Amino acid sequence: MIMTSATRSLFLATVLIASAATAALGQVRRDDTIAVPTLRANVSISSDVVRIGDVIDNAGPAADIAIYRAPDLGTVGSLTTAQILATLRAHQVIGVDTGGLQSISVTRLSRSIESREIETQVARALQHRHGLGDAANLTLTFDRDVQDTQLDPAYTGTLDPVSARFDARNGRFDVTFAVGSDGSAPAAKLRFTGTAVETVEVAVLARGVERNEVLKSSDVIVERRPKAEVGNDGAGRDRAVGMQSRRQLRAGQAIRNADLAKPDLVVRDQAVTLVYRASGIYLTIRGKAMEAGTEGDVVNVMNLQSKRSVAGVVTGRGEVTVSAPSASPLPGERAPAPAPATADPAPSEKISRASSPVALAANDRVPVSRKAE
């Protein structure tokens, strides 16, 4: 068949129209196709119920239908695929693509407040109330064990103490916090009760010690004790080690500053070195301590050469120093006031003054100011 030019043009136009109609029909069919509901393997929700739209994609109008109660805040639950399909069929949701899943997990979202944070905030709410000290020094005992607290994730506010009461007579506390939300929901209230005790770090004896015994490093440990037990006189470890006990102390006893004294450098009936000092003269002889004393104490010592008693200052271990009034001052002593200027002494006076330091050893009773004990 021979086509004329006009016939050929008409044929091409018919083909184009038919092709366009076929394409349009295919588009209509694709638009009318409904997406297949697909089961989700993992579900995270923030509400207290599980809806159809939470467990499957493409749920359509049934998405908002509640089908299960949600797990507790901050916990994870599981549902078998068979359970889900049976529930969905009851709501006319069929043809669900399970993807071969046997079960799915459901996580309830939450805001978790750790127990340590709760304890810290309670201590801060109580500090400096009714004589209590800093929060770091408070030991809290709660009526119920404090566990991590789970709140709805909408409650994003801080722990705001709206009520904090403390009874100093029995140590009881009652603290309530409010936690605000980012919506219109009222603030969540958290209440905690118990007892609070202020504690301090103090040196404690690891063993019993006798009176006048010097404390060694191994004798002392550090513990926190109630402030009411030691008051403001508790001794630290650095203060206790190397000191001498004033009285007998038992193991486990907190050490007070009043229990300690400087260790004796001279012991009663101990052989000591008796040092005489005067201007231009330094003499040492043997002596015997008649009483004990620590550095700076004034003690009586028997001069074993003259058999006479002399008062001197303990200046070292086994050493007692006696200074003449004209001698240089000992540490902590005041220098003697200079004598008023006078005319040149007579020759006999010069001899007496020159010989006075030498006579010091024979005259033991040199005036010395006793230190207040």
mmCIF file of C-alpha atoms in Angstrom, residues 22-372:
data_model
loop_
_atom_site.group_PDB
_atom_site.id
_atom_site.type_symbol
_atom_site.label_atom_id
_atom_site.label_comp_id
_atom_site.label_asym_id
_atom_site.label_seq_id
_atom_site.Cartn_x
_atom_site.Cartn_y
_atom_site.Cartn_z
ATOM 1 C CA THR A 22 -1.282 4.363 27.360
ATOM 2 C CA ALA A 23 1.166 6.348 29.483
ATOM 3 C CA ALA A 24 -1.649 8.262 31.169
ATOM 4 C CA LEU A 25 -3.477 5.024 31.988
ATOM 5 C CA GLY A 26 -0.308 3.549 33.534
ATOM 6 C CA GLN A 27 0.153 6.639 35.712
ATOM 7 C CA VAL A 28 -3.415 6.369 36.979
ATOM 8 C CA ARG A 29 -2.879 2.726 37.871
ATOM 9 C CA ARG A 30 0.374 3.551 39.769
ATOM 10 C CA ASP A 31 -1.336 6.360 41.728
ATOM 11 C CA ASP A 32 -4.131 4.003 42.729
ATOM 12 C CA THR A 33 -1.655 1.433 44.200
ATOM 13 C CA ILE A 34 -1.772 1.229 48.075
ATOM 14 C CA ALA A 35 1.635 0.944 49.906
ATOM 15 C CA VAL A 36 2.026 -2.348 51.732
ATOM 16 C CA PRO A 37 2.043 -2.088 55.593
ATOM 17 C CA THR A 38 5.510 -3.112 56.840
ATOM 18 C CA LEU A 39 6.390 -4.320 60.326
ATOM 19 C CA ARG A 40 9.129 -2.417 62.192
ATOM 20 C CA ALA A 41 11.851 -4.349 64.029
ATOM 21 C CA ASN A 42 12.549 -1.695 66.697
ATOM 22 C CA VAL A 43 10.043 0.773 68.092
ATOM 23 C CA SER A 44 10.734 3.773 70.381
ATOM 24 C CA ILE A 45 7.790 5.586 71.955
ATOM 25 C CA SER A 46 7.334 8.376 74.495
ATOM 26 C CA SER A 47 3.640 7.870 75.352
ATOM 27 C CA ASP A 48 2.100 5.336 77.726
ATOM 28 C CA VAL A 49 0.404 3.327 74.907
ATOM 29 C CA VAL A 50 1.578 1.607 71.719
ATOM 30 C CA ARG A 51 -0.369 2.525 68.562
ATOM 31 C CA ILE A 52 -0.666 0.735 65.235
ATOM 32 C CA GLY A 53 1.354 3.488 63.574
ATOM 33 C CA ASP A 54 4.191 2.792 66.013
ATOM 34 C CA VAL A 55 4.651 -0.843 64.994
ATOM 35 C CA ILE A 56 4.092 -0.701 61.210
ATOM 36 C CA ASP A 57 4.856 1.703 58.413
ATOM 37 C CA ASN A 58 2.077 2.733 56.014
ATOM 38 C CA ALA A 59 -0.642 2.122 58.614
ATOM 39 C CA GLY A 60 -3.048 4.516 56.947
ATOM 40 C CA PRO A 61 -6.145 5.676 58.864
ATOM 41 C CA ALA A 62 -5.561 3.033 61.567
ATOM 42 C CA ALA A 63 -2.228 4.577 62.662
ATOM 43 C CA ASP A 64 -3.659 6.298 65.765
ATOM 44 C CA ILE A 65 -5.416 3.237 67.178
ATOM 45 C CA ALA A 66 -3.911 2.164 70.562
ATOM 46 C CA ILE A 67 -3.288 -1.566 70.775
ATOM 47 C CA TYR A 68 -0.933 -2.172 73.751
ATOM 48 C CA ARG A 69 0.126 -0.593 77.036
ATOM 49 C CA ALA A 70 3.658 0.771 76.787
ATOM 50 C CA PRO A 71 6.522 -0.639 78.901
ATOM 51 C CA ASP A 72 7.578 1.218 82.042
ATOM 52 C CA LEU A 73 9.643 4.387 81.589
ATOM 53 C CA GLY A 74 13.180 3.608 80.529
ATOM 54 C CA THR A 75 12.501 -0.105 79.921
ATOM 55 C CA VAL A 76 12.299 -2.310 76.826
ATOM 56 C CA GLY A 77 9.513 -4.793 76.007
ATOM 57 C CA SER A 78 9.002 -7.273 73.184
ATOM 58 C CA LEU A 79 6.054 -8.467 71.090
ATOM 59 C CA THR A 80 5.911 -11.586 68.930
ATOM 60 C CA THR A 81 4.953 -11.174 65.295
ATOM 61 C CA ALA A 82 2.023 -13.572 65.757
ATOM 62 C CA GLN A 83 0.618 -11.396 68.568
ATOM 63 C CA ILE A 84 0.900 -8.265 66.470
ATOM 64 C CA LEU A 85 -0.728 -9.768 63.365
ATOM 65 C CA ALA A 86 -3.660 -11.102 65.402
ATOM 66 C CA THR A 87 -4.204 -7.674 66.956
ATOM 67 C CA LEU A 88 -3.944 -5.923 63.598
ATOM 68 C CA ARG A 89 -6.491 -8.247 61.993
ATOM 69 C CA ALA A 90 -8.948 -7.305 64.745
ATOM 70 C CA HIS A 91 -8.660 -3.751 63.462
ATOM 71 C CA GLN A 92 -8.972 -4.754 59.762
ATOM 72 C CA VAL A 93 -5.278 -4.227 59.075
ATOM 73 C CA ILE A 94 -4.167 -7.122 56.844
ATOM 74 C CA GLY A 95 -1.482 -7.923 54.316
ATOM 75 C CA VAL A 96 1.341 -6.793 56.610
ATOM 76 C CA ASP A 97 4.843 -7.462 55.320
ATOM 77 C CA THR A 98 6.672 -8.960 58.319
ATOM 78 C CA GLY A 99 10.057 -9.121 56.601
ATOM 79 C CA GLY A 100 10.681 -12.478 58.281
ATOM 80 C CA LEU A 101 10.658 -10.972 61.777
ATOM 81 C CA GLN A 102 9.684 -13.294 64.636
ATOM 82 C CA SER A 103 9.349 -10.467 67.200
ATOM 83 C CA ILE A 104 9.917 -6.750 67.656
ATOM 84 C CA SER A 105 11.296 -4.667 70.598
ATOM 85 C CA VAL A 106 9.475 -1.671 72.073
ATOM 86 C CA THR A 107 11.503 0.933 74.014
ATOM 87 C CA ARG A 108 9.817 3.455 76.305
ATOM 88 C CA LEU A 109 11.798 6.683 76.150
ATOM 89 C CA SER A 110 12.466 8.545 79.403
ATOM 90 C CA ARG A 111 14.606 11.091 81.191
ATOM 91 C CA SER A 112 16.786 9.321 83.731
ATOM 92 C CA ILE A 113 17.950 11.095 86.917
ATOM 93 C CA GLU A 114 20.739 9.114 88.575
ATOM 94 C CA SER A 115 20.627 8.385 92.297
ATOM 95 C CA ARG A 116 23.990 10.098 92.808
ATOM 96 C CA GLU A 117 22.605 13.326 91.341
ATOM 97 C CA ILE A 118 19.574 13.107 93.642
ATOM 98 C CA GLU A 119 21.774 12.679 96.727
ATOM 99 C CA THR A 120 23.951 15.611 95.652
ATOM 100 C CA GLN A 121 20.956 17.889 95.109
ATOM 101 C CA VAL A 122 19.415 16.944 98.473
ATOM 102 C CA ALA A 123 22.714 17.771 100.226
ATOM 103 C CA ARG A 124 22.893 21.131 98.438
ATOM 104 C CA ALA A 125 19.313 21.917 99.442
ATOM 105 C CA LEU A 126 20.210 21.255 103.119
ATOM 106 C CA GLN A 127 23.623 22.906 103.389
ATOM 107 C CA HIS A 128 23.936 25.819 105.823
ATOM 108 C CA ARG A 129 20.455 25.183 107.252
ATOM 109 C CA HIS A 130 20.128 25.210 111.033
ATOM 110 C CA GLY A 131 23.870 25.071 111.566
ATOM 111 C CA LEU A 132 24.688 22.441 108.938
ATOM 112 C CA GLY A 133 27.928 22.886 107.041
ATOM 113 C CA ASP A 134 28.824 22.486 103.379
ATOM 114 C CA ALA A 135 27.042 19.888 101.269
ATOM 115 C CA ALA A 136 30.287 17.940 100.782
ATOM 116 C CA ASN A 137 30.438 17.318 104.544
ATOM 117 C CA LEU A 138 26.892 15.961 104.907
ATOM 118 C CA THR A 139 26.238 12.242 105.227
ATOM 119 C CA LEU A 140 22.663 11.370 104.195
ATOM 120 C CA THR A 141 20.634 8.310 105.117
ATOM 121 C CA PHE A 142 17.383 8.021 103.148
ATOM 122 C CA ASP A 143 14.260 6.339 104.471
ATOM 123 C CA ARG A 144 14.098 4.432 101.171
ATOM 124 C CA ASP A 145 17.003 3.417 98.985
ATOM 125 C CA VAL A 146 17.472 6.051 96.314
ATOM 126 C CA GLN A 147 17.245 4.493 92.851
ATOM 127 C CA ASP A 148 17.688 6.041 89.419
ATOM 128 C CA THR A 149 14.429 7.936 88.734
ATOM 129 C CA GLN A 150 12.731 7.803 85.334
ATOM 130 C CA LEU A 151 10.572 10.702 84.124
ATOM 131 C CA ASP A 152 8.662 11.342 80.918
ATOM 132 C CA PRO A 153 11.120 12.806 78.386
ATOM 133 C CA ALA A 154 9.033 15.986 78.284
ATOM 134 C CA TYR A 155 10.304 16.845 81.807
ATOM 135 C CA THR A 156 13.550 18.522 80.888
ATOM 136 C CA GLY A 157 13.796 21.001 83.801
ATOM 137 C CA THR A 158 16.322 20.950 86.624
ATOM 138 C CA LEU A 159 15.743 19.614 90.138
ATOM 139 C CA ASP A 160 14.370 22.744 91.758
ATOM 140 C CA PRO A 161 14.018 22.487 95.583
ATOM 141 C CA VAL A 162 10.595 23.929 96.426
ATOM 142 C CA SER A 163 10.658 22.727 100.041
ATOM 143 C CA ALA A 164 13.592 21.851 102.305
ATOM 144 C CA ARG A 165 13.102 21.227 106.021
ATOM 145 C CA PHE A 166 15.615 20.046 108.616
ATOM 146 C CA ASP A 167 15.139 19.361 112.322
ATOM 147 C CA ALA A 168 18.420 19.846 114.173
ATOM 148 C CA ARG A 169 17.107 17.979 117.224
ATOM 149 C CA ASN A 170 16.825 14.604 115.518
ATOM 150 C CA GLY A 171 18.609 15.224 112.209
ATOM 151 C CA ARG A 172 15.487 14.536 110.114
ATOM 152 C CA PHE A 173 15.122 16.156 106.673
ATOM 153 C CA ASP A 174 12.234 16.454 104.199
ATOM 154 C CA VAL A 175 13.099 17.802 100.731
ATOM 155 C CA THR A 176 10.766 18.177 97.720
ATOM 156 C CA PHE A 177 11.906 18.991 94.167
ATOM 157 C CA ALA A 178 9.886 20.235 91.195
ATOM 158 C CA VAL A 179 10.926 19.281 87.648
ATOM 159 C CA GLY A 180 9.422 21.422 84.901
ATOM 160 C CA SER A 181 8.354 20.149 81.455
ATOM 161 C CA ASP A 182 8.769 21.683 78.013
ATOM 162 C CA GLY A 183 4.999 21.597 77.478
ATOM 163 C CA SER A 184 1.902 22.605 79.363
ATOM 164 C CA ALA A 185 2.028 19.670 81.786
ATOM 165 C CA PRO A 186 2.410 20.586 85.472
ATOM 166 C CA ALA A 187 5.831 20.115 87.061
ATOM 167 C CA ALA A 188 6.669 16.662 88.396
ATOM 168 C CA LYS A 189 7.241 16.478 92.176
ATOM 169 C CA LEU A 190 9.929 14.311 93.789
ATOM 170 C CA ARG A 191 10.057 14.024 97.593
ATOM 171 C CA PHE A 192 12.846 12.544 99.731
ATOM 172 C CA THR A 193 13.078 12.066 103.503
ATOM 173 C CA GLY A 194 15.735 10.745 105.874
ATOM 174 C CA THR A 195 18.447 11.906 108.264
ATOM 175 C CA ALA A 196 21.454 14.163 107.702
ATOM 176 C CA VAL A 197 24.647 14.249 109.774
ATOM 177 C CA GLU A 198 27.503 16.699 109.306
ATOM 178 C CA THR A 199 30.870 14.936 109.316
ATOM 179 C CA VAL A 200 34.511 16.029 109.352
ATOM 180 C CA GLU A 201 37.758 14.313 108.434
ATOM 181 C CA VAL A 202 39.728 13.527 111.573
ATOM 182 C CA ALA A 203 42.715 11.451 112.617
ATOM 183 C CA VAL A 204 41.700 8.155 114.279
ATOM 184 C CA LEU A 205 43.906 5.767 116.239
ATOM 185 C CA ALA A 206 44.600 2.418 114.598
ATOM 186 C CA ARG A 207 45.653 1.007 118.000
ATOM 187 C CA GLY A 208 45.503 1.948 121.649
ATOM 188 C CA VAL A 209 48.332 4.154 122.963
ATOM 189 C CA GLU A 210 49.593 4.894 126.459
ATOM 190 C CA ARG A 211 50.093 8.263 128.084
ATOM 191 C CA ASN A 212 53.205 10.116 126.830
ATOM 192 C CA GLU A 213 53.574 7.718 123.901
ATOM 193 C CA VAL A 214 54.681 9.307 120.629
ATOM 194 C CA LEU A 215 52.361 8.591 117.679
ATOM 195 C CA LYS A 216 53.866 7.015 114.579
ATOM 196 C CA SER A 217 52.523 7.178 111.028
ATOM 197 C CA SER A 218 51.205 3.611 111.256
ATOM 198 C CA ASP A 219 49.239 4.496 114.402
ATOM 199 C CA VAL A 220 46.996 7.035 112.658
ATOM 200 C CA ILE A 221 44.331 6.708 109.943
ATOM 201 C CA VAL A 222 41.851 9.257 108.587
ATOM 202 C CA GLU A 223 38.088 8.791 108.785
ATOM 203 C CA ARG A 224 34.958 10.897 108.547
ATOM 204 C CA ARG A 225 33.258 11.215 111.913
ATOM 205 C CA PRO A 226 30.149 13.133 113.019
ATOM 206 C CA LYS A 227 31.086 16.691 113.874
ATOM 207 C CA ALA A 228 29.091 16.367 117.097
ATOM 208 C CA GLU A 229 31.568 13.665 118.177
ATOM 209 C CA VAL A 230 34.758 15.711 117.780
ATOM 210 C CA GLY A 231 33.487 19.297 117.698
ATOM 211 C CA ASN A 232 35.905 21.862 116.308
ATOM 212 C CA ASP A 233 38.929 20.316 118.035
ATOM 213 C CA GLY A 234 39.500 17.334 115.731
ATOM 214 C CA ALA A 235 43.153 16.814 114.864
ATOM 215 C CA GLY A 236 44.346 16.138 111.334
ATOM 216 C CA ARG A 237 46.789 13.391 110.438
ATOM 217 C CA ASP A 238 49.687 15.813 109.877
ATOM 218 C CA ARG A 239 49.076 17.318 113.283
ATOM 219 C CA ALA A 240 48.883 13.963 115.107
ATOM 220 C CA VAL A 241 51.882 12.083 113.708
ATOM 221 C CA GLY A 242 54.999 12.754 115.766
ATOM 222 C CA MET A 243 53.076 14.200 118.701
ATOM 223 C CA GLN A 244 52.858 12.749 122.195
ATOM 224 C CA SER A 245 49.588 11.665 123.799
ATOM 225 C CA ARG A 246 48.632 13.503 126.962
ATOM 226 C CA ARG A 247 46.596 10.540 128.211
ATOM 227 C CA GLN A 248 45.760 6.943 127.421
ATOM 228 C CA LEU A 249 43.750 6.641 124.183
ATOM 229 C CA ARG A 250 41.888 3.616 122.816
ATOM 230 C CA ALA A 251 41.905 2.162 119.313
ATOM 231 C CA GLY A 252 39.301 3.704 116.992
ATOM 232 C CA GLN A 253 39.125 6.898 119.042
ATOM 233 C CA ALA A 254 39.061 10.210 117.190
ATOM 234 C CA ILE A 255 42.030 12.345 118.196
ATOM 235 C CA ARG A 256 41.482 15.871 119.465
ATOM 236 C CA ASN A 257 44.118 18.569 119.550
ATOM 237 C CA ALA A 258 43.711 18.637 123.321
ATOM 238 C CA ASP A 259 44.882 14.990 123.418
ATOM 239 C CA LEU A 260 48.263 15.895 121.928
ATOM 240 C CA ALA A 261 51.417 17.579 123.152
ATOM 241 C CA LYS A 262 54.880 18.125 121.783
ATOM 242 C CA PRO A 263 57.054 15.082 122.469
ATOM 243 C CA ASP A 264 59.354 15.312 125.504
ATOM 244 C CA LEU A 265 62.960 15.982 124.536
ATOM 245 C CA VAL A 266 64.019 15.500 128.139
ATOM 246 C CA VAL A 267 62.716 12.724 130.402
ATOM 247 C CA ARG A 268 62.805 12.671 134.195
ATOM 248 C CA ASP A 269 66.015 11.091 135.597
ATOM 249 C CA GLN A 270 67.569 11.208 132.119
ATOM 250 C CA ALA A 271 71.247 12.083 131.755
ATOM 251 C CA VAL A 272 71.362 15.385 129.881
ATOM 252 C CA THR A 273 73.898 17.877 128.649
ATOM 253 C CA LEU A 274 73.737 21.073 130.667
ATOM 254 C CA VAL A 275 74.841 24.052 128.588
ATOM 255 C CA TYR A 276 75.900 27.343 130.183
ATOM 256 C CA ARG A 277 75.975 30.362 127.940
ATOM 257 C CA ALA A 278 77.258 33.785 128.776
ATOM 258 C CA SER A 279 78.900 36.558 126.853
ATOM 259 C CA GLY A 280 82.070 35.091 125.460
ATOM 260 C CA ILE A 281 81.694 31.750 127.289
ATOM 261 C CA TYR A 282 80.123 28.398 126.319
ATOM 262 C CA LEU A 283 80.383 25.578 128.869
ATOM 263 C CA THR A 284 78.888 22.073 128.857
ATOM 264 C CA ILE A 285 78.746 19.688 131.783
ATOM 265 C CA ARG A 286 76.822 16.552 132.694
ATOM 266 C CA GLY A 287 73.456 16.874 134.396
ATOM 267 C CA LYS A 288 70.453 14.837 135.432
ATOM 268 C CA ALA A 289 66.907 15.936 134.525
ATOM 269 C CA MET A 290 64.645 16.237 137.540
ATOM 270 C CA GLU A 291 61.501 16.543 135.387
ATOM 271 C CA ALA A 292 60.385 15.966 131.811
ATOM 272 C CA GLY A 293 59.910 18.704 129.248
ATOM 273 C CA THR A 294 59.526 19.451 125.575
ATOM 274 C CA GLU A 295 61.266 22.079 123.473
ATOM 275 C CA GLY A 296 60.954 25.501 125.111
ATOM 276 C CA ASP A 297 59.904 24.176 128.507
ATOM 277 C CA VAL A 298 61.784 25.231 131.650
ATOM 278 C CA VAL A 299 62.919 22.239 133.703
ATOM 279 C CA ASN A 300 65.098 21.676 136.769
ATOM 280 C CA VAL A 301 68.365 19.828 136.213
ATOM 281 C CA MET A 302 70.881 18.538 138.761
ATOM 282 C CA ASN A 303 74.416 19.733 138.039
ATOM 283 C CA LEU A 304 76.341 16.493 138.650
ATOM 284 C CA GLN A 305 79.562 18.438 139.275
ATOM 285 C CA SER A 306 78.270 20.852 141.895
ATOM 286 C CA LYS A 307 75.308 18.672 143.041
ATOM 287 C CA ARG A 308 73.124 21.725 142.867
ATOM 288 C CA SER A 309 69.819 22.224 141.018
ATOM 289 C CA VAL A 310 69.556 24.718 138.208
ATOM 290 C CA ALA A 311 66.595 25.775 136.010
ATOM 291 C CA GLY A 312 67.144 25.748 132.273
ATOM 292 C CA VAL A 313 65.331 25.710 128.946
ATOM 293 C CA VAL A 314 65.014 22.515 126.910
ATOM 294 C CA THR A 315 66.731 23.320 123.616
ATOM 295 C CA GLY A 316 67.195 19.879 122.104
ATOM 296 C CA ARG A 317 66.953 16.181 122.731
ATOM 297 C CA GLY A 318 68.778 15.574 126.024
ATOM 298 C CA GLU A 319 69.961 19.192 126.153
ATOM 299 C CA VAL A 320 69.114 21.962 128.643
ATOM 300 C CA THR A 321 70.548 25.456 128.310
ATOM 301 C CA VAL A 322 71.104 27.999 131.066
ATOM 302 C CA SER A 323 71.806 31.558 129.995
ATOM 303 C CA ALA A 324 73.233 34.319 132.094
ATOM 304 C CA PRO A 325 71.344 37.640 131.964
ATOM 305 C CA SER A 326 74.155 39.126 129.885
ATOM 306 C CA ALA A 327 74.100 36.288 127.354
ATOM 307 C CA SER A 328 72.521 36.438 123.903
ATOM 308 C CA PRO A 329 68.776 35.702 124.085
ATOM 309 C CA LEU A 330 67.488 32.225 123.353
ATOM 310 C CA PRO A 331 64.998 31.799 120.506
ATOM 311 C CA GLY A 332 61.720 33.294 121.615
ATOM 312 C CA GLU A 333 63.311 35.291 124.480
ATOM 313 C CA ARG A 334 63.544 39.047 124.575
ATOM 314 C CA ALA A 335 66.967 40.598 124.499
ATOM 315 C CA PRO A 336 67.854 42.244 127.845
ATOM 316 C CA ALA A 337 67.631 46.013 127.924
ATOM 317 C CA PRO A 338 71.043 47.683 127.659
ATOM 318 C CA ALA A 339 72.443 49.000 130.921
ATOM 319 C CA PRO A 340 72.600 52.799 131.262
ATOM 320 C CA ALA A 341 75.926 54.389 130.424
ATOM 321 C CA THR A 342 78.065 55.129 133.506
ATOM 322 C CA ALA A 343 81.516 56.402 134.202
ATOM 323 C CA ASP A 344 84.426 54.024 133.880
ATOM 324 C CA PRO A 345 84.401 51.601 136.794
ATOM 325 C CA ALA A 346 87.154 51.345 139.304
ATOM 326 C CA PRO A 347 89.849 48.777 138.579
ATOM 327 C CA SER A 348 88.396 46.376 141.148
ATOM 328 C CA GLU A 349 85.001 46.513 139.462
ATOM 329 C CA LYS A 350 86.586 45.744 136.099
ATOM 330 C CA ILE A 351 88.134 42.599 137.515
ATOM 331 C CA SER A 352 84.817 41.514 139.037
ATOM 332 C CA ARG A 353 82.929 42.002 135.805
ATOM 333 C CA ALA A 354 85.559 40.231 133.764
ATOM 334 C CA SER A 355 85.522 37.243 136.084
ATOM 335 C CA SER A 356 81.746 36.930 136.505
ATOM 336 C CA PRO A 357 81.149 34.686 133.440
ATOM 337 C CA VAL A 358 83.843 32.266 134.663
ATOM 338 C CA ALA A 359 82.172 32.020 138.053
ATOM 339 C CA LEU A 360 78.947 30.968 136.349
ATOM 340 C CA ALA A 361 79.760 27.268 136.606
ATOM 341 C CA ALA A 362 80.146 27.517 140.370
ATOM 342 C CA ASN A 363 77.017 29.610 140.839
ATOM 343 C CA ASP A 364 74.290 27.470 139.240
ATOM 344 C CA ARG A 365 71.304 29.474 140.320
ATOM 345 C CA VAL A 366 71.021 31.723 137.298
ATOM 346 C CA PRO A 367 67.639 33.465 137.032
ATOM 347 C CA VAL A 368 65.556 31.970 134.190
ATOM 348 C CA SER A 369 61.938 32.839 133.389
ATOM 349 C CA ARG A 370 59.799 29.719 133.507
ATOM 350 C CA LYS A 371 57.505 29.109 130.553
ATOM 351 C CA ALA A 372 53.814 28.862 131.306
#
